[in-house]
XYZ file of C-alpha atoms in Angstrom:
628
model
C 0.716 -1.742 13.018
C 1.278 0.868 10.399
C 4.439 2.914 10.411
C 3.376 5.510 9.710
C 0.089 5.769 12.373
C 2.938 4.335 14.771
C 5.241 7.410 14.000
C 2.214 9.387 14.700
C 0.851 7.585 17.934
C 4.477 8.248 18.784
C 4.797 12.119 18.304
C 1.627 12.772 20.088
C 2.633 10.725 22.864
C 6.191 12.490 23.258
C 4.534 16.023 23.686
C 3.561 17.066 20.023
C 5.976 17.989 17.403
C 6.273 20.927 19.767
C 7.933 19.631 22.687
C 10.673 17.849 20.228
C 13.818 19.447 20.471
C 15.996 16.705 18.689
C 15.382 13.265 17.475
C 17.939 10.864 16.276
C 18.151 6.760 16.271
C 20.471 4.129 17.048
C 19.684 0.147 16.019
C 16.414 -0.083 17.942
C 15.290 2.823 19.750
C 14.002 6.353 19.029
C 16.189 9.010 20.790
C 14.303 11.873 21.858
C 15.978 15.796 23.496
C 12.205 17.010 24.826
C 11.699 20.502 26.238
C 9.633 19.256 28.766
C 9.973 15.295 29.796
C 6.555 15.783 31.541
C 4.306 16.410 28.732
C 5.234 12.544 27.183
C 2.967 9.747 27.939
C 5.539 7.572 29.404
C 2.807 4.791 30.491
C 0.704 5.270 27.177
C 3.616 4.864 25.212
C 4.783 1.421 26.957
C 1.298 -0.087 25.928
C 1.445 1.419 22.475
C 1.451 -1.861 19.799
C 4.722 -1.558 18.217
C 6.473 0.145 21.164
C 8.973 -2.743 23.545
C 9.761 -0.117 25.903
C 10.271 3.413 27.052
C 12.913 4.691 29.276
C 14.446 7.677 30.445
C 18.418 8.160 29.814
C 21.641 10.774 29.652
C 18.949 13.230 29.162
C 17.328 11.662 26.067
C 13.534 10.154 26.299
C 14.451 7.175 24.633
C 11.397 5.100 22.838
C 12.687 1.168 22.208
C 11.024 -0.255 18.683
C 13.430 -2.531 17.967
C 14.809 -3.362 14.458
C 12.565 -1.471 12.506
C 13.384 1.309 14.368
C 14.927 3.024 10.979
C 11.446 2.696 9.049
C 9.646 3.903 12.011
C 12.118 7.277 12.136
C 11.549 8.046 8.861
C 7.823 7.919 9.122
C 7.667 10.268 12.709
C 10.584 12.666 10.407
C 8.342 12.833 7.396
C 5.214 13.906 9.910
C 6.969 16.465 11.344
C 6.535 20.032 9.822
C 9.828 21.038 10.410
C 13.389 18.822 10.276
C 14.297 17.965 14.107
C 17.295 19.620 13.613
C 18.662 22.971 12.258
C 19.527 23.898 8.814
C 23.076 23.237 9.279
C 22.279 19.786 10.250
C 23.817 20.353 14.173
C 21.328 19.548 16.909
C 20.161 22.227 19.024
C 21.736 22.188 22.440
C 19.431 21.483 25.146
C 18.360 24.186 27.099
C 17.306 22.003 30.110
C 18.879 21.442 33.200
C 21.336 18.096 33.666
C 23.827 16.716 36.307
C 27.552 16.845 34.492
C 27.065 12.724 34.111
C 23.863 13.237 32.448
C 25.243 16.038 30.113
C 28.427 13.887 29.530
C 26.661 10.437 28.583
C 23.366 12.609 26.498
C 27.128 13.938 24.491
C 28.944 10.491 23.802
C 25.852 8.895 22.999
C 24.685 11.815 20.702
C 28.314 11.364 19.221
C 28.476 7.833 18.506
C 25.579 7.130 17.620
C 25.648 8.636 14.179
C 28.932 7.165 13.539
C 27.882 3.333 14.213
C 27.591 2.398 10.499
C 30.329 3.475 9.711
C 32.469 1.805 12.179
C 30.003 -1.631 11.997
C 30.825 -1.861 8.643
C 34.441 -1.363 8.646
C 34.918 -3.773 11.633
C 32.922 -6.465 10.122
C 35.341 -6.084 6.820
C 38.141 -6.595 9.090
C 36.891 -9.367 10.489
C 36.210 -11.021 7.449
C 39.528 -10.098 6.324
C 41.089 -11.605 9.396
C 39.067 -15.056 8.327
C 39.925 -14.945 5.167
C 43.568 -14.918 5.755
C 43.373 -17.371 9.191
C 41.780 -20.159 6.646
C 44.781 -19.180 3.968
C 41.648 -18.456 1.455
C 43.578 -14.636 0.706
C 47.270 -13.789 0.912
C 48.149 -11.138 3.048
C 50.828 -10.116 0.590
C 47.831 -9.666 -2.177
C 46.802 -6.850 -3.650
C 43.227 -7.556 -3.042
C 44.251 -7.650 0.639
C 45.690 -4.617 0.304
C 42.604 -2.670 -0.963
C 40.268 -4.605 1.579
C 42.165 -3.795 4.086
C 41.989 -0.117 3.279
C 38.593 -0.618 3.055
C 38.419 -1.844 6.633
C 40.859 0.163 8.117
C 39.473 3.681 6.101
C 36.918 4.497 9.124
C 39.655 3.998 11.690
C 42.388 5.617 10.738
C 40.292 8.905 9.711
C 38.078 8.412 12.897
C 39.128 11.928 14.169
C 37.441 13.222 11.390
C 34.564 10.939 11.518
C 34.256 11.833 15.469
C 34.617 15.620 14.215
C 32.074 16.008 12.622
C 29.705 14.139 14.572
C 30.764 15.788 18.187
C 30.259 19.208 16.430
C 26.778 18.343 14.980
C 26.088 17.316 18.461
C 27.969 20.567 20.155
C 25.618 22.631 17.548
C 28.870 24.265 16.005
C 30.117 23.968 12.443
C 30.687 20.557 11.380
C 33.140 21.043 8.408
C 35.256 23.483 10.558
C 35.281 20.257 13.011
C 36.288 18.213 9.989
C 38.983 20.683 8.900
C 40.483 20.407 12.459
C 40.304 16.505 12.559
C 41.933 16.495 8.799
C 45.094 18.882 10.092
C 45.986 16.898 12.817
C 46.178 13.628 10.494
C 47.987 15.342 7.806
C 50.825 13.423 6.531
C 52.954 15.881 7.147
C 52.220 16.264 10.498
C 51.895 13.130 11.244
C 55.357 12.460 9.936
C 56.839 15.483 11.489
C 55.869 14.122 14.833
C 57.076 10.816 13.817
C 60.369 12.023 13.358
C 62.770 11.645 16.258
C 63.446 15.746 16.270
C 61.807 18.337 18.737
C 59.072 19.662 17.369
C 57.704 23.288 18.271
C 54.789 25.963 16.797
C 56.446 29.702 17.235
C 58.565 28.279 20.272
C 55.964 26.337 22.245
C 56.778 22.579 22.365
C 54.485 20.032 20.413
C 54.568 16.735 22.430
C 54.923 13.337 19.675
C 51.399 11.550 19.858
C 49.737 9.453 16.958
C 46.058 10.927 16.112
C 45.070 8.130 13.591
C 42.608 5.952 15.297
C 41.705 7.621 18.514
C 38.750 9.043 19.889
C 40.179 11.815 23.556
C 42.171 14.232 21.405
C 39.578 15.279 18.997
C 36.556 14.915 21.244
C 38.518 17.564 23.565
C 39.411 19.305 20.291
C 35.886 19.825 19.149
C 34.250 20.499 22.415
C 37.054 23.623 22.972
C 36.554 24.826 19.426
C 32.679 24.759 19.881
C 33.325 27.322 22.536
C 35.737 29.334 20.415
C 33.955 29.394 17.073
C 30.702 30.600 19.055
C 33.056 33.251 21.112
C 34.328 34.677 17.542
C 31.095 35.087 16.254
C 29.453 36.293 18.650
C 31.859 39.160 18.433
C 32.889 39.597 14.579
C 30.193 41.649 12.153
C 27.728 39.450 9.778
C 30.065 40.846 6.954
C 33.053 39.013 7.773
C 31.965 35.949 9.710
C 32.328 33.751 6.531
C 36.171 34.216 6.642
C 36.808 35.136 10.768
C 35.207 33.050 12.312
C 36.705 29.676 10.769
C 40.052 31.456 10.376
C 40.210 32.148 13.970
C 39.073 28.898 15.206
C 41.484 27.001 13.209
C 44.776 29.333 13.917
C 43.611 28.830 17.415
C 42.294 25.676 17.629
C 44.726 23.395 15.478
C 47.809 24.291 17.229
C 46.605 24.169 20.668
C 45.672 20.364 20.258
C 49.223 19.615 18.909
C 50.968 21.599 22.278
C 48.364 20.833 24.652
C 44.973 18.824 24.019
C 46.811 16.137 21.607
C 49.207 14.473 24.215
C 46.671 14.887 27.331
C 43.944 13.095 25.088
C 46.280 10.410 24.863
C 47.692 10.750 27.862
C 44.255 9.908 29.504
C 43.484 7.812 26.468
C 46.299 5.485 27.189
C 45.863 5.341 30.649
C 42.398 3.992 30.433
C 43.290 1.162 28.388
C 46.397 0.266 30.168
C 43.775 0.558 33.659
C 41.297 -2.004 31.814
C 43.938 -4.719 30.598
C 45.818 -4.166 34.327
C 42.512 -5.286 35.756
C 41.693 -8.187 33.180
C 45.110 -9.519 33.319
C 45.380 -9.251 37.057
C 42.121 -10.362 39.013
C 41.400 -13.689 36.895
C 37.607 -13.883 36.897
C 36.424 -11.525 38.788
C 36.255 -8.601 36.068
C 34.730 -11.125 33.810
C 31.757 -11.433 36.397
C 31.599 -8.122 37.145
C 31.663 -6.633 33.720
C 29.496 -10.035 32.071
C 26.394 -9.795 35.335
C 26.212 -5.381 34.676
C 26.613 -4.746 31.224
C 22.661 -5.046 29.972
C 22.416 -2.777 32.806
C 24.741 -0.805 31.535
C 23.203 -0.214 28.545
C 20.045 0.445 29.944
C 21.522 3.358 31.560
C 23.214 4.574 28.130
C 26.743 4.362 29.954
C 28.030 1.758 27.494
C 28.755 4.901 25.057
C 31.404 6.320 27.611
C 33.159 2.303 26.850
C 33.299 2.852 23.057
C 36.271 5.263 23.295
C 37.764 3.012 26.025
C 37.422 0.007 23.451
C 38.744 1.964 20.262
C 41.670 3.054 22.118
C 42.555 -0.188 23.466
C 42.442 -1.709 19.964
C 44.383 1.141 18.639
C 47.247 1.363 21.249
C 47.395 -2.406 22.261
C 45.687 -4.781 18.982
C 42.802 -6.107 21.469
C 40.467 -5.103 23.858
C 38.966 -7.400 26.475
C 35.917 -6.133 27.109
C 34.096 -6.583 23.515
C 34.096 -10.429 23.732
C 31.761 -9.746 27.304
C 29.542 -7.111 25.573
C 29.132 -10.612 23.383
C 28.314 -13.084 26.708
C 25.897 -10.265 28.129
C 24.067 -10.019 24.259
C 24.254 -13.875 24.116
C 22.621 -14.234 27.777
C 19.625 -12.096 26.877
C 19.221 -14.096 23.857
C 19.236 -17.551 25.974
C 16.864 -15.925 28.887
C 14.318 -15.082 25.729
C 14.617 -18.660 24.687
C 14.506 -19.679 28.381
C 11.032 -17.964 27.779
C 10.190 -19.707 24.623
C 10.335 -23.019 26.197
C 8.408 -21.865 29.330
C 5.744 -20.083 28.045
C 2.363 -21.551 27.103
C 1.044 -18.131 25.696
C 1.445 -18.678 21.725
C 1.600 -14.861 21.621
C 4.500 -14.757 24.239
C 6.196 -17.548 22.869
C 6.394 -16.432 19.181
C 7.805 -12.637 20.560
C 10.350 -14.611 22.788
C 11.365 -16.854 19.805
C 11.591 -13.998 17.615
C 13.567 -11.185 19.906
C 15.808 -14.326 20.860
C 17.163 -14.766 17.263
C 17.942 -10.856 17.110
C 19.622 -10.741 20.003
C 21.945 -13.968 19.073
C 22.682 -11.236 15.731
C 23.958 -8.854 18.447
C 20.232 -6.442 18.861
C 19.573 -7.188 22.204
C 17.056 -4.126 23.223
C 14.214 -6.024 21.320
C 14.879 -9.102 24.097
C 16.021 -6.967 26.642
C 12.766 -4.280 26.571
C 10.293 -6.976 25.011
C 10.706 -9.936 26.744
C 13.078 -10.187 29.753
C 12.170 -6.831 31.760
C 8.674 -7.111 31.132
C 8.667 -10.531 32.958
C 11.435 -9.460 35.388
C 12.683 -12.895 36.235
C 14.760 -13.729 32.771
C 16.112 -10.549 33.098
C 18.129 -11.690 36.460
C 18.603 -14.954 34.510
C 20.202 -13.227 31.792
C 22.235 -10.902 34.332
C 23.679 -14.140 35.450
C 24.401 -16.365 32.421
C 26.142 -12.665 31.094
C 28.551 -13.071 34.554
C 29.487 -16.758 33.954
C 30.249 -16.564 30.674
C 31.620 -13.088 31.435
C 33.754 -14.589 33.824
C 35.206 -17.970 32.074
C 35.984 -15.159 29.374
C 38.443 -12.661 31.735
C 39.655 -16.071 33.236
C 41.109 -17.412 29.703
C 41.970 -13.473 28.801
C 39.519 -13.334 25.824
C 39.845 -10.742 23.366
C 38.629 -8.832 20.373
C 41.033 -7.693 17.844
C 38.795 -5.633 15.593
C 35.701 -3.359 16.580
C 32.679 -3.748 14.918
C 28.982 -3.186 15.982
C 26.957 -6.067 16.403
C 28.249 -8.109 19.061
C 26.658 -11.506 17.978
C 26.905 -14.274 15.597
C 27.159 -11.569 12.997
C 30.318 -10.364 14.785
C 32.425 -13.664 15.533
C 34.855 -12.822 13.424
C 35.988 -9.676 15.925
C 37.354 -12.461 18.229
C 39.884 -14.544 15.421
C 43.375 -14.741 17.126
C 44.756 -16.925 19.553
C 41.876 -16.660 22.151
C 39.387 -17.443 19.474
C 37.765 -20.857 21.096
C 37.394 -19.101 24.487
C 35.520 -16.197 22.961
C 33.279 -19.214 21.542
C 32.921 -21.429 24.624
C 32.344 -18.508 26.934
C 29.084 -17.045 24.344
C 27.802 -20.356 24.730
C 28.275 -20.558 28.082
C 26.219 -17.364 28.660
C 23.650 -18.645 26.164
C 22.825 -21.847 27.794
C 22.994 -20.662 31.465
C 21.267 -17.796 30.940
C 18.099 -20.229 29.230
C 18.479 -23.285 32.243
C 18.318 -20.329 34.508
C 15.326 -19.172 33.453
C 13.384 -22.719 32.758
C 14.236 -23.160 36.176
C 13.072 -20.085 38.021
C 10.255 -19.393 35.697
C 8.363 -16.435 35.537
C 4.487 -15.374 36.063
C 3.469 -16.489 32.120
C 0.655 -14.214 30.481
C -2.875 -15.409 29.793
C -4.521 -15.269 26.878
C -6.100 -11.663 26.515
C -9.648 -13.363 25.257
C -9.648 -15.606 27.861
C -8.545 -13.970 31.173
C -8.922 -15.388 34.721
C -12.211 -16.338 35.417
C -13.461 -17.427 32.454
C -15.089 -20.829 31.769
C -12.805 -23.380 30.314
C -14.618 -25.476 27.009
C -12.232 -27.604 26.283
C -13.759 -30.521 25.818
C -17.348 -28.783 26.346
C -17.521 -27.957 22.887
C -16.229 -30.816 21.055
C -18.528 -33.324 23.133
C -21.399 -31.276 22.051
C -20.578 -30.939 18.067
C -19.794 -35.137 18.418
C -23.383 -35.311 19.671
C -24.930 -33.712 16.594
C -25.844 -35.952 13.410
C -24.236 -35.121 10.277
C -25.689 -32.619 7.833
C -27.577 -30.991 11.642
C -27.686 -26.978 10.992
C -26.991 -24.444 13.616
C -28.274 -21.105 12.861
C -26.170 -17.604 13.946
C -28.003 -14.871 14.279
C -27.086 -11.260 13.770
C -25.657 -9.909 17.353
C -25.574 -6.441 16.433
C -27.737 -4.389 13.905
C -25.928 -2.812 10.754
C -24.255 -3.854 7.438
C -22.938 -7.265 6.723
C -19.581 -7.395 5.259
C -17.264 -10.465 4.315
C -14.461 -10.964 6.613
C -11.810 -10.161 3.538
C -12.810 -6.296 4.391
C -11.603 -6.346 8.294
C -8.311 -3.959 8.263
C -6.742 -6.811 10.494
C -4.999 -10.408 8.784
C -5.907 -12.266 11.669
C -9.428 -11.948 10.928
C -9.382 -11.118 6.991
C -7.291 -14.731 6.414
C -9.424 -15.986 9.022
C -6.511 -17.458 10.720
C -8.781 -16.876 13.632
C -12.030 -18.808 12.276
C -14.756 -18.019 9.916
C -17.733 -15.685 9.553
C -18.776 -12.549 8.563
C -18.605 -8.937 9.842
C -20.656 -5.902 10.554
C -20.399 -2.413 10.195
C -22.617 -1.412 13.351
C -25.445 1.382 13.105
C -25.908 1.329 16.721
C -23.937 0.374 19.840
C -25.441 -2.965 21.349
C -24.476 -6.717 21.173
C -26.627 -9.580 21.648
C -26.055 -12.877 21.954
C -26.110 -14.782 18.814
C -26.954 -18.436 20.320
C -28.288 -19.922 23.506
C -25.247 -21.121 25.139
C -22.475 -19.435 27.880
C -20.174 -16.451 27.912
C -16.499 -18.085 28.772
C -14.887 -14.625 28.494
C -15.260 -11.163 27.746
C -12.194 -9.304 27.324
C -11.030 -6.791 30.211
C -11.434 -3.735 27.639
C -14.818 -4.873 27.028
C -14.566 -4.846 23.207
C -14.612 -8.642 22.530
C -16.755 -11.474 23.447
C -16.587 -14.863 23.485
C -19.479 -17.683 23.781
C -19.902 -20.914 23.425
C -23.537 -22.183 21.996
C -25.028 -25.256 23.580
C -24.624 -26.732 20.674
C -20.873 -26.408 20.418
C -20.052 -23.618 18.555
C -17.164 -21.447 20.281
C -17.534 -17.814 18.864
C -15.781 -14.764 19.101
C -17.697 -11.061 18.636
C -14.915 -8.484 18.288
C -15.963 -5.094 18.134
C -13.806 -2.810 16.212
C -10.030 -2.712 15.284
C -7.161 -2.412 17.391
C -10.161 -1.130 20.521
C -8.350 -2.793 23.055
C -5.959 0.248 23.073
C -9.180 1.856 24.579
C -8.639 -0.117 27.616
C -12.531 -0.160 28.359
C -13.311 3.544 27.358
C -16.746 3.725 25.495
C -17.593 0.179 26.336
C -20.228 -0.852 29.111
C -20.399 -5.018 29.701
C -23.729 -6.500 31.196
C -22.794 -9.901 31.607
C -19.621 -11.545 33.061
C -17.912 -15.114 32.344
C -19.881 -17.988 32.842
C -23.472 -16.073 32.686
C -26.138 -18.123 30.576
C -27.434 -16.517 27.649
C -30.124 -16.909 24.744
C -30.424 -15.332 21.390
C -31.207 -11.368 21.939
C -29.908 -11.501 25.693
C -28.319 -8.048 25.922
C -24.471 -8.742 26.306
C -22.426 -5.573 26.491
C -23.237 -2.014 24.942
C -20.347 0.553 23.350
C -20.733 4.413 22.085
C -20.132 3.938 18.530
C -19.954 7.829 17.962
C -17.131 8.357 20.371
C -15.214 5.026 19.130
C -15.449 6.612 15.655
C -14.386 9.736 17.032
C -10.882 8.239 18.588
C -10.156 7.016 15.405
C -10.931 3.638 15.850
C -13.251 1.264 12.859
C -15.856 0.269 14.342
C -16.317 -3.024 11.823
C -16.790 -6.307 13.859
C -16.301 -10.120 13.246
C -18.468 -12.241 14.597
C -16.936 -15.977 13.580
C -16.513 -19.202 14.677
C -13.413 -20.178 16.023
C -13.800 -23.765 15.923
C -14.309 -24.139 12.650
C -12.562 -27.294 11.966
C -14.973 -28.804 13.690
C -17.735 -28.180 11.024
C -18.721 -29.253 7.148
C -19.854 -25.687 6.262
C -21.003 -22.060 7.163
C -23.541 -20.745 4.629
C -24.435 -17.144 4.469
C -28.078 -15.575 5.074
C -28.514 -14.178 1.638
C -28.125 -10.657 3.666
C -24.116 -9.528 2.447
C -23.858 -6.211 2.098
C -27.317 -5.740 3.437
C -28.686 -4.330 6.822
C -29.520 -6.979 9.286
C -31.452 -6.520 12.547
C -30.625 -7.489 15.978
C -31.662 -11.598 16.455
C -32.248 -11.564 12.256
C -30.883 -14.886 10.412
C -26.600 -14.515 9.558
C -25.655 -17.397 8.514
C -26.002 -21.254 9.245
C -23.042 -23.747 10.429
C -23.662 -27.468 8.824
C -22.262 -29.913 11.133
């Protein structure tokens, strides 16, 4: 589908522009801050073409696209009369009403989110860094090395700032103020003043030693208080002097209260989270492995896997590795073997190429595409990847598996996160999680998807067909005659490839002038689709044909469309076969053109036209001939 009518399908869905309070995205999903969660289509939106998935999160109404989820933004932005968030570029604060876990995960998410480039990027150049020197390809004493690792270390060491300004865009205070606070605190002369081994005090209060570079607690606490302040200030200082109070204020106030007081309980609590995560990895073998490996896609279903990020940074920062990363990598790796589990299961060509497709994304580390697309909507692969994600999860914790870098896509893309001594582990347990996760669901199967233009109860003609067209001599004709009245059109103008390529078959098309559809041939309807707009017939003398009314109707889900006739009814040329209301199928939007083709074309010399293109034709008049 079209971007841009997505975007739009989108926005009317959620509400109108109107009910949009904020709108940002991460690497496959929409996130929306509605006024009012009840106004958006949830169901409408789930069998939107283009949409994997809708789900409800940390406050946000979250809409899953998958990896063109950045195209698709811009598109619903650019339709959007006003920018989804203020001048200043801080999002508004939601006015509506949230449990303190919702408010705290619809923050962290709102935080990092932003921020993920910038932190994917520099942990992939670290990684590559780290493989570059591990295969002695780049001395670590270079200065190339020097200024790549700068590179890769830039976004981590000035994270405060980074986090600054994206916790006060979120907070809907001033984002540079946040930036000026995160900048003091990393000053080099701060930072070397606390390095020092003297006491260190601001106008007699105590200042506690701590290290800012690199960590996440102290400036998110830092940010939130100062959102409170700077609003407090100006709320109370006159429009003529906000420009120099208010930031003033909140810095004098602000800067030194993190170094006495917000500063070393940041990383008090900072440190004592990591130190809690490695205590557990380190001390119950397997068992966090499993736990950890068979929740995490649940995890991020929920949006808690935000409130980890800080957990993860911190660990990296205060102790070189983090254990957890290398099972974010089993769980990706599991939904991208239960997708390929699917693949192999399937016999729905449709199903199979989405599972083949959203399984080689999530092996790069995007695993909502898989996870929303595939997995959930057949329930079954999703346990299956649950499972391969807790045995490779588990061999992982049992070898002590880490990640020595952060970066964003947890994948093949991100392998080289895991280079260090516990390198093959990291390896053998993704694999593991891969391979279990697709035996698991091979074995267990799932309820497979029929073929929308031939659901359950049609007639099967396999076999029908070609036994008839092997009956007929060579050179026999087989005349089609017009099933509907209107213009005649070659396929090439049909808005839709599948019919315009005629990867489908071959024929022509007509623009209707009136809503009615005969049969074209004496033969037997094998299907007509559940929505009503397309029919399909095969003609006694072995033609299989498909009538299609309209583009992209099925989204109509039967509206405007009246079917006389069911699967397996006998028909003859000008038998009345199913009626629609071509004014209000206009109306919705919707072109009204339809194919009418042969399907089994390959089983024929030649289709010659009636002489009528571009011409009006008449129900049961000549439209063109098949040669045998």
């Amino acid at each position: 589908m079209d971007r841009n009518q997505l975007s739009k399908e989108i926005l009317t869905l959620v509400g109108g522009e109107e009910n949009v309070e904020q709108v940002i995205h991460c690497m496959t999903r929409l996130r929306f801050n509605l006024h009012d969660d009840k106004k958006a289509q949830k169901e409408q939106l789930q069998k939107t073409d283009g949409v994997m998935g809708v789900m409800e999160s940390g406050g946000q109404f979250q809409v899953i696209i998958g990896n063109d989820v950045a195209n698709v933004y811009k598109s619903l932005v650019s339709n959007m009369s006003k920018a989804p968030q203020s001048e200043t570029g801080a999002s508004t604060a939601s006015k509506k009403k949230q449990n303190p876990i919702s408010q705290l995960f619809d923050f962290i998410a709102g935080m990092f989110t932003p921020i993920l480039p910038a932190i994917t990027g520099a942990g992939m150049i670290k990684g590559i860094i780290a493989l570059l020197v591990a295969m002695h390809w780049m001395s670590d004493k270079s200065q190339t090395y020097t200024i790549l690792a700068a590179i890769g270390d830039g976004a981590f060491y000035f994270l405060p700032i980074i986090l600054a300004v994206s916790a006060a865009r979120k907070l809907g205070s001033n984002m540079f103020i946040g930036a000026a606070i995160g900048a003091s605190i990393l000053h080099p002369d701060i930072t070397a003043l606390l390095a020092s081994n003297v006491k260190v005090s601001f106008i007699g209060l105590p200042v506690t030693a701590a290290t800012y570079s690199s960590t996440v607690i102290p400036i998110v606490i830092a940010i939130w208080l100062a959102s409170y302040v700077e609003k407090f200030i100006d709320k109370y200082t006159h429009a003529s002097l906000k420009l120099l109070v208010v930031p003033t204020l909140t810095l004098l106030i602000i800067v030194p209260l993190t170094l006495v007081a917000v500063g070393p309980l940041g990383s008090i609590i900072g440190n004592g989270l990591s130190g809690g995560i490695s205590w557990l990895f380190e001390n119950t073998g397997a068992l966090a492995g499993l736990l950890l490996g068979g929740t995490f896609s649940l995890i991020i279903m929920t949006g808690m896997h935000y409130a980890l990020v800080p957990i993860m940074i911190g660990s990296i920062a205060t102790l070189g590795y983090d254990y957890m990363i290398p099972i974010m990598g089993a769980a990706n790796l599991a939904q991208a073997g239960a997708t390929l589990g699917v693949f192999l299961k399937s016999k729905n060509a449709k199903v199979k190429t989405v599972a083949f497709s959203t399984s080689l994304t999530a092996i790069m580390g995007v695993t909502e595409p898989a996870m929303y697309g595939v997995n959930m909507r057949f329930k079954k692969p999703f346990t299956a990847a649950l499972i391969g994600g807790a045995v490779g999860g588990g061999f992982m914790s049992l070898f002590g598996t880490k990640a020595y870098v952060v970066g964003g896509l947890v994948g093949l893309p991100g392998l080289a996160m895991f280079i260090g001594p516990t390198f093959l582990y990291a390896i053998l347990g993704l694999i593991i999680a891969f391979v279990v996760a697709t035996i698991v669901t091979y074995v267990i199967g799932f309820t497979d998807e029929k073929n929308e233009e031939a659901p359950a109860g049609s007639i099967s003609t396999k076999g029908v067909a070609q036994s008839a067209v092997s009956s007929l001599p060579k050179g026999e004709t087989i005349p089609v005659f017009s099933p509907i009245m209107g213009e005649v059109q070659p396929l090439s103008e049909v808005n839709d490839p599948a019919f315009s390529q005629e990867i489908m078959g071959r024929g022509w098309a007509i623009e209707p002038s009136e809503g009615r559809v005969v049969s074209p041939v004496d033969g037997t309807v094998f299907s007509i689709s559940k929505s009503g707009h397309a029919v399909g017939l095969v003609s006694d003398s072995g033609l299989e044909m498909l009538i299609h009314v309209g583009m992209d109707t099925v989204k109509l889900k039967g509206l405007h469309f009246t079917p006389h006739l069911k699967a397996g009814d006998r028909v003859k040329v000008g038998d009345l076969i199913l009626e629609f209301d071509l004014v209000e199928i206009r109306k919705a939007g919707y072109e009204t053109i339809t194919p009418v083709i042969v399907t089994n074309v390959d089983q024929f010399s030649e289709l010659e036209p009636a002489g009528n293109q571009h011409k009006v034709v008449k129900e049961q008049e000549l439209l063109y001939t098949v040669i045998v």
